[in-house]
XYZ file of C-alpha atoms in Angstrom:
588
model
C -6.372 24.925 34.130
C -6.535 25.650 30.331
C -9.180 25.187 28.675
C -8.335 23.210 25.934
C -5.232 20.514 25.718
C -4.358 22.227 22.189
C -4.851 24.982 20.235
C -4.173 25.069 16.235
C -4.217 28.819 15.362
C -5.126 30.612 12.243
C -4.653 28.250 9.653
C -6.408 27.321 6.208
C -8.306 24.478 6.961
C -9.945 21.802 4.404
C -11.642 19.994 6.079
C -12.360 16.369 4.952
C -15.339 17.013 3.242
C -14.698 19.005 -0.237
C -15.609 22.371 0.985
C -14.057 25.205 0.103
C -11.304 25.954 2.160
C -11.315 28.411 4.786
C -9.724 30.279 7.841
C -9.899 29.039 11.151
C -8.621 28.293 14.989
C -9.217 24.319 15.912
C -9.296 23.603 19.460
C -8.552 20.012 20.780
C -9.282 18.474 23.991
C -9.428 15.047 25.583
C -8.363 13.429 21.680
C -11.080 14.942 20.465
C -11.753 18.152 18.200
C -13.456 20.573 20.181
C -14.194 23.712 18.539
C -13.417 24.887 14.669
C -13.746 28.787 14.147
C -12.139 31.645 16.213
C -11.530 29.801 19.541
C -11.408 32.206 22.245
C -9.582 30.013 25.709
C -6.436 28.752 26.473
C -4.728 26.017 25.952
C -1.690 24.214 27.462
C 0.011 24.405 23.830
C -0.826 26.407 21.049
C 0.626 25.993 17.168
C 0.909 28.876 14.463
C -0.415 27.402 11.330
C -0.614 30.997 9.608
C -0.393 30.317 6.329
C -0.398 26.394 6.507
C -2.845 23.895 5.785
C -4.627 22.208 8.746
C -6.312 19.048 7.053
C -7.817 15.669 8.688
C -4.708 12.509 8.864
C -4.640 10.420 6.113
C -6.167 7.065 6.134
C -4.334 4.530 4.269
C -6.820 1.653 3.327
C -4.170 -0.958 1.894
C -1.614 -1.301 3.608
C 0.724 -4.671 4.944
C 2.403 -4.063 8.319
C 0.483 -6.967 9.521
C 4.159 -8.071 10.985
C 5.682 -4.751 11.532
C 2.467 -4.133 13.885
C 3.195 -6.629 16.345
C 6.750 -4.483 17.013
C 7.509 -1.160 15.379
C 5.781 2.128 17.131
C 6.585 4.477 14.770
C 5.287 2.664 11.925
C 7.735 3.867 9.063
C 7.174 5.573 6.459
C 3.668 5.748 6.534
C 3.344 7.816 9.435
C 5.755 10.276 7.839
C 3.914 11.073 4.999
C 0.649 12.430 7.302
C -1.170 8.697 7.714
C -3.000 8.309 11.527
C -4.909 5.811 10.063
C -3.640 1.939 8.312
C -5.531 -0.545 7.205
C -3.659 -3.850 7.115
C -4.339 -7.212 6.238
C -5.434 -7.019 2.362
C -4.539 -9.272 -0.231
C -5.471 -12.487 1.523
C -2.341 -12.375 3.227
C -1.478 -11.983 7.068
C -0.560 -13.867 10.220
C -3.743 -15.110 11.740
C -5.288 -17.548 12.487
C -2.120 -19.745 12.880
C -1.136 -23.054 14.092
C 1.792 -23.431 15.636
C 3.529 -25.711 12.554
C 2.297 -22.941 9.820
C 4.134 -19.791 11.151
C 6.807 -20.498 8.638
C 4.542 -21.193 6.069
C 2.698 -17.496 6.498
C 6.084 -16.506 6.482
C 6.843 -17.266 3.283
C 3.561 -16.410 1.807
C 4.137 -12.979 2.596
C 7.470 -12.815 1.575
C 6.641 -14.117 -1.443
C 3.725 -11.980 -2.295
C 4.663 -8.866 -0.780
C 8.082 -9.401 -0.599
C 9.127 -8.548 3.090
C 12.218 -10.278 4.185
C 11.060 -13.473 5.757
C 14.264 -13.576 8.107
C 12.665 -9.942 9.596
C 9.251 -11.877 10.187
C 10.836 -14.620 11.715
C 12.684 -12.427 14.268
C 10.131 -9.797 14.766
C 6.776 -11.904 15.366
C 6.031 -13.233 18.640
C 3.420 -15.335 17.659
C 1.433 -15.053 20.616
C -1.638 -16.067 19.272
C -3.312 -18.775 17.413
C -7.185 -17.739 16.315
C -7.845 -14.504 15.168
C -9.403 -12.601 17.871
C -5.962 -13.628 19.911
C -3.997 -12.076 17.517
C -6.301 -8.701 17.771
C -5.765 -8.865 21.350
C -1.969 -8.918 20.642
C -2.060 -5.613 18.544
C -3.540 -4.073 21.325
C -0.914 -4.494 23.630
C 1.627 -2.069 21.464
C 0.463 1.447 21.301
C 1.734 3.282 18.556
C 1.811 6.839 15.880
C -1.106 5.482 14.276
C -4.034 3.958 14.611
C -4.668 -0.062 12.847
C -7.191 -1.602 11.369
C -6.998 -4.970 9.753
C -8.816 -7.907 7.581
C -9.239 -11.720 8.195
C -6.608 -12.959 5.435
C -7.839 -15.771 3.106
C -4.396 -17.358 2.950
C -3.996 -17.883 6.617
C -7.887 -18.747 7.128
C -7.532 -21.556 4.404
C -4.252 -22.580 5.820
C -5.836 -22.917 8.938
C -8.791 -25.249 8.198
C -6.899 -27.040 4.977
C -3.657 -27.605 7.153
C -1.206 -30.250 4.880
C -4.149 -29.994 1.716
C -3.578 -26.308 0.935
C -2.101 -26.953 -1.825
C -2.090 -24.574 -5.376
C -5.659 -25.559 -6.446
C -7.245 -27.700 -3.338
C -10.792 -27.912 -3.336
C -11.922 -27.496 -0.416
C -15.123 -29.820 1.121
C -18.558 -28.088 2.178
C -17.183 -28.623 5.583
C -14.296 -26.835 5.334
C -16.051 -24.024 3.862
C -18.223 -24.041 6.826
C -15.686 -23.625 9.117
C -13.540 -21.023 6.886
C -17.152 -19.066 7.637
C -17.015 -19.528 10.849
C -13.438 -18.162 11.259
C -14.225 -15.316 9.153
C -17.316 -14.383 11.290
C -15.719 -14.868 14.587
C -13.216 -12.385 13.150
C -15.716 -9.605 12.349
C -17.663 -10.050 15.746
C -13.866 -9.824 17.161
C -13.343 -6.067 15.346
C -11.922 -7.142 12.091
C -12.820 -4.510 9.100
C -13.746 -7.323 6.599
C -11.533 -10.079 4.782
C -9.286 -10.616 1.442
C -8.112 -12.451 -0.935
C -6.024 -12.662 -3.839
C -6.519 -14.118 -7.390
C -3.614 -12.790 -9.155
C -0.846 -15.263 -10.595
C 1.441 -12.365 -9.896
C 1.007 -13.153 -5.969
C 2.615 -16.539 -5.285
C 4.566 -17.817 -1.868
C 8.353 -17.643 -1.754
C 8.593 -21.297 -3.308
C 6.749 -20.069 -6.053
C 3.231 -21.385 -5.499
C -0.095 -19.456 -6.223
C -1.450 -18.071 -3.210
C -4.656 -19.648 -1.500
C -7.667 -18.193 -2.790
C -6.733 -17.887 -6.851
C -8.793 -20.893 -7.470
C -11.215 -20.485 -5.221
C -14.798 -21.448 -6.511
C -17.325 -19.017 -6.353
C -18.929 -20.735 -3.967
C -16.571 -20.719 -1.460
C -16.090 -17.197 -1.815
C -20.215 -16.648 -1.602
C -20.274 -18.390 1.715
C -17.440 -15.757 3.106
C -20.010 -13.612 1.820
C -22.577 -14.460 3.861
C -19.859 -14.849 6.972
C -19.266 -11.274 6.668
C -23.125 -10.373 6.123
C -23.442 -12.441 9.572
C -20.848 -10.355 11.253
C -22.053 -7.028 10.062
C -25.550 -8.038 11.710
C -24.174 -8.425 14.709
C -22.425 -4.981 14.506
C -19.755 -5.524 13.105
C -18.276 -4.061 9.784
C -17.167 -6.021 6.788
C -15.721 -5.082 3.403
C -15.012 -7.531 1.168
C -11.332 -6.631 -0.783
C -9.376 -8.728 -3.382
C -6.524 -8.662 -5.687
C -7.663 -9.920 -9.182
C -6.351 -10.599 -12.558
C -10.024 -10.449 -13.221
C -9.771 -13.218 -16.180
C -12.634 -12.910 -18.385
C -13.607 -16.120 -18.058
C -13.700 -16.029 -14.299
C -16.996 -13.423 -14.446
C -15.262 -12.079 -11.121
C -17.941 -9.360 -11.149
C -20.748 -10.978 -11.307
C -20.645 -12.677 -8.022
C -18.750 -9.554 -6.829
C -22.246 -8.521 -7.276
C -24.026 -11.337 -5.697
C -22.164 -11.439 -2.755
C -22.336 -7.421 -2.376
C -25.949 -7.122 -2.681
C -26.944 -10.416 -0.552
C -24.799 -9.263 1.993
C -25.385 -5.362 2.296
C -21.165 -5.416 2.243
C -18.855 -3.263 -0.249
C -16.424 -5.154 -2.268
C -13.757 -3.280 -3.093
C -10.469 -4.646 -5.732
C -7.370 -3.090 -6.977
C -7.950 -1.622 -9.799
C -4.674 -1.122 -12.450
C -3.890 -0.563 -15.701
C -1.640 -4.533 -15.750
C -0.200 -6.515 -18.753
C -1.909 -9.537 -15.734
C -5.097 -8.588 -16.776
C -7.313 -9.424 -19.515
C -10.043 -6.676 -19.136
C -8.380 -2.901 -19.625
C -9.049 -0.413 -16.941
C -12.160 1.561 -18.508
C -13.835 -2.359 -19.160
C -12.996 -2.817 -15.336
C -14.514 0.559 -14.288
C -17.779 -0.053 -17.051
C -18.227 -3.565 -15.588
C -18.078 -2.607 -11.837
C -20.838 0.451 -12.810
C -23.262 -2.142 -14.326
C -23.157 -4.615 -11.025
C -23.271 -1.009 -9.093
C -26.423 0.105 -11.110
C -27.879 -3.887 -10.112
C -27.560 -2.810 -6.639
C -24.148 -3.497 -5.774
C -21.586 -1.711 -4.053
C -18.469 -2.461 -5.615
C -15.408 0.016 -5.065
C -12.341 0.135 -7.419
C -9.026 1.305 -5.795
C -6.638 3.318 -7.851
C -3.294 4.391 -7.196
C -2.139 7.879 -8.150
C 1.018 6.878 -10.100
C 2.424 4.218 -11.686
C 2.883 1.213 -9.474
C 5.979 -0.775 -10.229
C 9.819 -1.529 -9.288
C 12.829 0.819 -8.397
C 15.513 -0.986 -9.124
C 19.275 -0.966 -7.350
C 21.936 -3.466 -6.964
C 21.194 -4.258 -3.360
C 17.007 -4.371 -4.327
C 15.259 -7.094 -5.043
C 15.236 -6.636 -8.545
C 17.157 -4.934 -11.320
C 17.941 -5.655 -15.097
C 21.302 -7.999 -14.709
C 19.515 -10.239 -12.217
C 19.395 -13.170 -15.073
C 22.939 -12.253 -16.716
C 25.238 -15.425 -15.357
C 27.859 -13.090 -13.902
C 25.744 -11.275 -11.803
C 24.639 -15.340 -10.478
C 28.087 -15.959 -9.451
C 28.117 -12.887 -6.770
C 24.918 -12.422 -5.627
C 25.725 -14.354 -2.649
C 28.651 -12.357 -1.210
C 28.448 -9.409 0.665
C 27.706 -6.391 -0.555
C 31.131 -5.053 0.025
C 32.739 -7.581 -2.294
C 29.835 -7.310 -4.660
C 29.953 -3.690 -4.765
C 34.096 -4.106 -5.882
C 33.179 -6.646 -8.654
C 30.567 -4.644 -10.031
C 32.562 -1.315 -10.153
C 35.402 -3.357 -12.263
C 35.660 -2.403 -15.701
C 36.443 -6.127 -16.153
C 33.718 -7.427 -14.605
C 31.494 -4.899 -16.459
C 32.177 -5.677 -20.261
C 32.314 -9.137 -19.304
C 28.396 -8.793 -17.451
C 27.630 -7.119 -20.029
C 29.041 -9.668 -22.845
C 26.385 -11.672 -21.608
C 22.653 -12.813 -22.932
C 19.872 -13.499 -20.035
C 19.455 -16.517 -19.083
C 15.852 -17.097 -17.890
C 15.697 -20.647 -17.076
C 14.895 -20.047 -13.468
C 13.056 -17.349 -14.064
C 9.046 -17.762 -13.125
C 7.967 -18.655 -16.556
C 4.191 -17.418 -16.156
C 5.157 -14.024 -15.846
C 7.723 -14.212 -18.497
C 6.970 -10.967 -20.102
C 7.409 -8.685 -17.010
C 11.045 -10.483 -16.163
C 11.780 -9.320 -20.338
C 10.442 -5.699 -19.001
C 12.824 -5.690 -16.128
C 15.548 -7.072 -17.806
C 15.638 -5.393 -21.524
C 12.847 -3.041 -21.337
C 14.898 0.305 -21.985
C 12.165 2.233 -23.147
C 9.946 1.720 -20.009
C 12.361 2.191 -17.677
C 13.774 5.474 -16.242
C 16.764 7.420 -14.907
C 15.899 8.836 -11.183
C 17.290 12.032 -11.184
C 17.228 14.581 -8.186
C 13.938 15.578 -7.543
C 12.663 12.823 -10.072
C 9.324 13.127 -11.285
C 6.513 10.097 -10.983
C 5.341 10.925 -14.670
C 8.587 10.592 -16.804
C 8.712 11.356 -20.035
C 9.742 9.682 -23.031
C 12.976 11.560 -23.002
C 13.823 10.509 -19.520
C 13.459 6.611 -20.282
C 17.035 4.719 -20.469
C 16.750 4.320 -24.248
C 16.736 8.061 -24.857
C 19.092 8.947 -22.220
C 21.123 6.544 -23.699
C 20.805 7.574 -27.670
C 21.646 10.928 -26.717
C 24.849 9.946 -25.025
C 25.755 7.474 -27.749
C 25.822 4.497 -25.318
C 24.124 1.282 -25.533
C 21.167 1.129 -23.219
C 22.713 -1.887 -21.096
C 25.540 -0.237 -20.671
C 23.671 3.078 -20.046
C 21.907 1.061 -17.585
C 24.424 -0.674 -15.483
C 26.117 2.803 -15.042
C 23.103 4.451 -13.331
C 22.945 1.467 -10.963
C 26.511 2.035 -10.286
C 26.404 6.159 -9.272
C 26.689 7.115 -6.009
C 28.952 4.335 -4.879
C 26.756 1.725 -7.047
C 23.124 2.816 -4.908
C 21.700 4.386 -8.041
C 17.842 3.816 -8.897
C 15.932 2.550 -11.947
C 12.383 3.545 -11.776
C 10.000 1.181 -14.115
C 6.131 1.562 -13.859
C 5.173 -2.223 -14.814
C 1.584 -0.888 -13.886
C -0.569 2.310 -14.370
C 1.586 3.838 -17.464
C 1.128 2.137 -20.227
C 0.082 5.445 -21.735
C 3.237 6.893 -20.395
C 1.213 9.958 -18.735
C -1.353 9.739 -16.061
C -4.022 11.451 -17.708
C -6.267 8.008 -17.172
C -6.479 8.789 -13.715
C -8.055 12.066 -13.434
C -11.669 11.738 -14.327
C -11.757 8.744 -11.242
C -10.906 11.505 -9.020
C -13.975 12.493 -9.418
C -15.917 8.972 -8.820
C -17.573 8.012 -5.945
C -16.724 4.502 -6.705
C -13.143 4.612 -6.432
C -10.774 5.532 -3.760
C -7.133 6.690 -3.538
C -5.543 3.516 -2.295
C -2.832 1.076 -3.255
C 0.081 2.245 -1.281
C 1.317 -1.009 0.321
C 3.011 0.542 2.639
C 4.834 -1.752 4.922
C 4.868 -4.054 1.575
C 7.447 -4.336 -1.178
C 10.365 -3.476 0.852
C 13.329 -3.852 -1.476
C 11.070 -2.620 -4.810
C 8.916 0.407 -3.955
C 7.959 2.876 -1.478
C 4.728 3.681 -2.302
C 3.502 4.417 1.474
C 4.891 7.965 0.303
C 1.606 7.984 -1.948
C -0.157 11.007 0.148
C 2.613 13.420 -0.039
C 3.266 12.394 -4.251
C -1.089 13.720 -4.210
C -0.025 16.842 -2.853
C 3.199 17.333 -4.207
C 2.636 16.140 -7.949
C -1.282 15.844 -8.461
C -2.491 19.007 -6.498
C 0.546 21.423 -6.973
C 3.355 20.607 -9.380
C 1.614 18.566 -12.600
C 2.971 19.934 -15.845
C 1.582 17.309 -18.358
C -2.007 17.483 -17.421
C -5.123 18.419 -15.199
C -4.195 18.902 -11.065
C -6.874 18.061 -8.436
C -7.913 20.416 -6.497
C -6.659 20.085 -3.015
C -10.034 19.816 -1.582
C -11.260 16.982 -3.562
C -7.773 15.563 -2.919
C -7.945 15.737 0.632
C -11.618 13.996 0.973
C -10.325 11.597 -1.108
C -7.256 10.598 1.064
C -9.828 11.140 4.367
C -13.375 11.519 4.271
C -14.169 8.518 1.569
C -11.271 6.131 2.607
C -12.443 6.220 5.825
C -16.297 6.205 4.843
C -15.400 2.765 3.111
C -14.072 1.151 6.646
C -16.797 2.242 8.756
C -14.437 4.387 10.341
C -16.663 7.485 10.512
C -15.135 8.936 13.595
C -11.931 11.024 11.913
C -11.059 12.374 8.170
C -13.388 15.151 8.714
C -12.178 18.471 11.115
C -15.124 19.176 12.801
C -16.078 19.093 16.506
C -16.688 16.074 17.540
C -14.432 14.194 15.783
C -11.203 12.918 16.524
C -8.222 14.773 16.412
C -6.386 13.686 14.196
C -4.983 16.235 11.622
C -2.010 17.472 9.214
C -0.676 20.978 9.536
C 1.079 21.216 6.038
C 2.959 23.655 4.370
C 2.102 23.328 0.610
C 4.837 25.212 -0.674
C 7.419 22.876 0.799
C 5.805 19.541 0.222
C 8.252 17.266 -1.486
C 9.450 14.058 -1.287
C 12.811 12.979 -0.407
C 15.447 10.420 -2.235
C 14.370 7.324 -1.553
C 17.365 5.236 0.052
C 17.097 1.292 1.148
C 17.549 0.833 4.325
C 18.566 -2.383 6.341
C 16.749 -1.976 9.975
C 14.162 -4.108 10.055
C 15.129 -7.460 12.396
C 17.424 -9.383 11.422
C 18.752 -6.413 9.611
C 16.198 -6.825 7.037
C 16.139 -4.026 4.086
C 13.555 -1.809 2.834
C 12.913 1.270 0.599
C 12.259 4.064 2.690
C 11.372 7.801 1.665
C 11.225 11.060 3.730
C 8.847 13.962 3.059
C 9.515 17.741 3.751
C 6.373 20.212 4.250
C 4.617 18.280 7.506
C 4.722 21.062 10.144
C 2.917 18.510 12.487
C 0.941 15.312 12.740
C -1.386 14.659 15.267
C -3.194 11.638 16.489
C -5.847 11.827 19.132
C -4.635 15.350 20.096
C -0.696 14.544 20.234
C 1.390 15.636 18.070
C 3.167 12.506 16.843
C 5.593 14.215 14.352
C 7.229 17.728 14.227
C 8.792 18.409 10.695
C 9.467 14.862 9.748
C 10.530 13.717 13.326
C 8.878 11.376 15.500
C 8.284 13.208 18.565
C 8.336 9.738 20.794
C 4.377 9.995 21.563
C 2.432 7.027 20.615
C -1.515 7.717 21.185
C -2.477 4.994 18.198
C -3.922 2.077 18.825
C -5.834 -0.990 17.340
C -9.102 -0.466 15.746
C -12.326 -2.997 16.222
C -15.451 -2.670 14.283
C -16.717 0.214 12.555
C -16.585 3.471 14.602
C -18.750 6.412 14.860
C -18.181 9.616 15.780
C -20.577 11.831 18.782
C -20.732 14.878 17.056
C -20.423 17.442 20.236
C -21.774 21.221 19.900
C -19.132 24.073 19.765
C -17.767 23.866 23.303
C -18.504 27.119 24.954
């Protein structure tokens, strides 16, 4: 019998916690890492990483495949870009607790907000469950490539206790407060990692109202507070993570800060560079410092690129959505649409035309006026398209220099490659038009690498690619500016994401912990084309991206994915409570 169940031989490990790299054999048995150094037994399979990076899986903190859970295994794309590790449930959104009579209405709050077809939910989800700890119990039955963690979601906890009075700004009685404590509680004692919400008037239902939770008082959200402070007592493990437009008015971190240091629980918010917000990035970062420096711990999450829309004729979006031709086809099938649009005809006379926003959303007014006539922040997606443009690659220039109008300009890139070209527009995280902002936070222990979505945002962005654009762009390709080293970038992405969640048991390699690790090769890291699918049920569509350069993944000591493909193995499973790890001695 061999001594260990796996063998990883010779490769250049970094290990999770920001030392310097170095040269090793890691040794795997029973799910667990065994041995790191120059192993010396047998194994019943051995890999050559010679030359490759062996690093901890990634573990994605926000993430929303609170549906997608309930049926997918493979758990596309994040587990193809390295992840053994989501974290679901964030932005106040998800499917439990639910009544019977509000399934559609969850539905359509997370269509709305995070823009998943709603006739995929409907088809996909079971809905065998009502409270919360009955819809943990119904994760567990589906193993899977990764493993899942997940938050009680405001929306569906208000929903629950409000029922017919959750309405955009219902004020909910002490009672009901109570027993939205209660829920929250019962969800933490169950395994829950903590709870969200969202305050954001960008994140409204599919009929166009706010989400619960924007005008929640503060002392509603205090008394969650103190649910989670109750559940972490009992041994649980609660963060705390929100969505904000962080209003100046609405002093969002001072009770950030009350509820963080009377409850011994991190709060952690999504922290952006966003037209939505009054207070600018380095005011958000300040602010959060000051309550931090009170006693506080309050965690910003950045993302490492600009987080916005790619745009395509069969997306969600793109810039003739408002012209009244484009209105009288986007009903037919694509085929038919596809014909119209690729008439010269139907082109000049599109193009003839002035917006009309009347039915557009008219709180966000100036981000439909980006999408729709915002040349100059938009961008042409060439092959092997880079995730900080620059000013000559925006459709204004592009255009200029081919003596075209930009509309026109515009409408053509949509139309290449039998009309399923790509717009790329950064509505958040470039108003500078570089990334430079986001270097010194690498640095921070107070922010985290976070804001993928993945699972989220299906016909608009495919951000779940976010770990291999950190190696690819930040740690070995960035022209216009500093590059992280990849040790720092690999803690980040493991070690401190997973320090956040209580999940102390993986993102380091070291024996003891579990096996869950990347062998990468760093010189072929790169991410694919991004194409839109349509396989989710229903045949719902989504933006989907590939990644070259993973040599393996493995979760729990199986190797879940050999150069991009799944290998059929599904050790992941659901995640309850915080989680420590035994560290073992070197096995003998």
């Amino acid at each position: 019998m061999a001594a260990f169940d796996l063998i990883i031989r010779g490769g250049t490990v970094v290990d999770g916690t920001g030392a310097k790299r170095f040269t090793a054999d890691v040794a795997i048995k029973d799910g667990l890492i065994a041995q790191v150094g120059t192993v010396s037994g047998d194994a019943d399979e051995e890999i050559d990483a010679t030359g490759k990076i062996v690093a901890p899986g990634f573990v994605d903190i926000h993430t929303h495949y609170d549906g997608q859970a309930t049926w997918d295994q493979e758990m596309a794309p994040s587990s193809w870009h390295g992840v053994t590790t989501v974290v679901m449930g964030n932005c106040g959104v998800g499917f439990a607790p639910a009544k019977p009579d509000r399934h559609e209405w969850l539905i359509s709050l997370m269509e709305g907000v995070e823009d998943i077809p709603g006739t995929a939910l409907a088809e996909g989800i079971t809905w065998d469950w009502e409270t919360f700890p009955e819809y943990l119990d119904a994760l567990e039955k589906l193993p899977r490539t990764v493993d899942i963690g997940t938050h009680v979601p405001h929306g569906a906890v208000r929903a629950y206790v409000l029922e017919d009075r959750e309405q955009p700004g219902a004020v909910p009685t002490e009672d009901d407060i109570a027993k939205m404590g209660q829920i929250v509680e019962e969800g933490v004692r169950a395994g829950a990692l903590g709870f969200s919400t969202s305050r954001t008037v960008l994140h409204k239902s599919v009929d166009g109202e706010l989400v619960p939770g924007t005008t929640a008082t503060k002392e509603e959200l205090l008394e969650i507070g103190r649910a989670l402070g109750r559940g972490k007592q009992a041994g649980g493990h609660a963060v705390f993570e929100m969505a904000s437009d962080l209003q100046r008015d609405w002093n969002e971190f001072e009770w950030m800060g009350q509820l963080s240091r009377e409850n011994g629980v991190p709060v952690t918010f999504a922290a952006l560079q966003s037209i939505a917000k009054e207070l600018p990035l380095d005011e958000q970062i300040e602010t959060m410092r000051a309550e931090n420096d009170n006693g506080a711990n309050i965690v910003a999450q950045i993302a490492l690129r600009g987080n916005g829309i790619i745009m395509a004729w069969q997306g969600t979006v793109h810039p003739f959505r408002f012209r009244p031709s484009w209105q009288t086809i986007e009903e037919l099938p694509w085929a038919e649409q596809k014909a119209k649009l690729l008439d010269p005809e139907f082109k000049a006379q599109l193009l003839s035309e002035s917006n009309d926003f009347s039915e557009a959303p008219q709180d966000i007014l100036p981000v439909v006026a980006v999408i729709s006539m915002g040349w100059a922040m938009q961008y042409e997606m060439d092959p092997g398209f880079d995730y900080e443009p620059t000013e000559e690659e925006t459709v204004q220039a592009r255009a200029q220099a081919a003596g075209v109008d930009p509309q026109e300009y515009a409408y053509d890139m949509l139309c290449r490659e039998d009309a399923n070209g790509f717009i790329y527009l950064p509505i958040l995280n470039y108003a500078d038009k570089n990334l430079d902002f986001l270097h010194p936070l690498q640095n921070s222990d107070d922010t985290v690498n976070s804001l993928s979505d993945g699972g989220a945002h299906c016909g608009t962005i495919c951000d779940a690619a976010s770990p291999t654009f950190m190696l690819q762009h930040w740690v070995r390709d960035r022209k216009r500016g500093d590059r992280i080293p990849l040790e720092n970038a690999i803690k980040r992405q493991c070690h401190d994401t997973a320090k956040l969640y209580g999940l102390e048991d993986r993102g380091i390699i070291a024996p003891g912990y579990l096996a869950d690790i990347n062998v990468i090769d760093m010189d072929a890291i790169k991410l694919g084309k991004p194409w839109l699918a349509f396989d989710l049920p229903a045949g719902g569509k989504r933006l989907l991206q590939k990644a070259d350069g993973y040599v393996c993944t493995i979760k729990n000591g199986n190797v879940t994915f050999r150069d991009g493909e799944w290998t059929g193995a599904t050790p992941g499973g659901l995640i309850r409570g915080p989680q420590r790890a035994e560290l073992a001695e070197a096995a003998e």
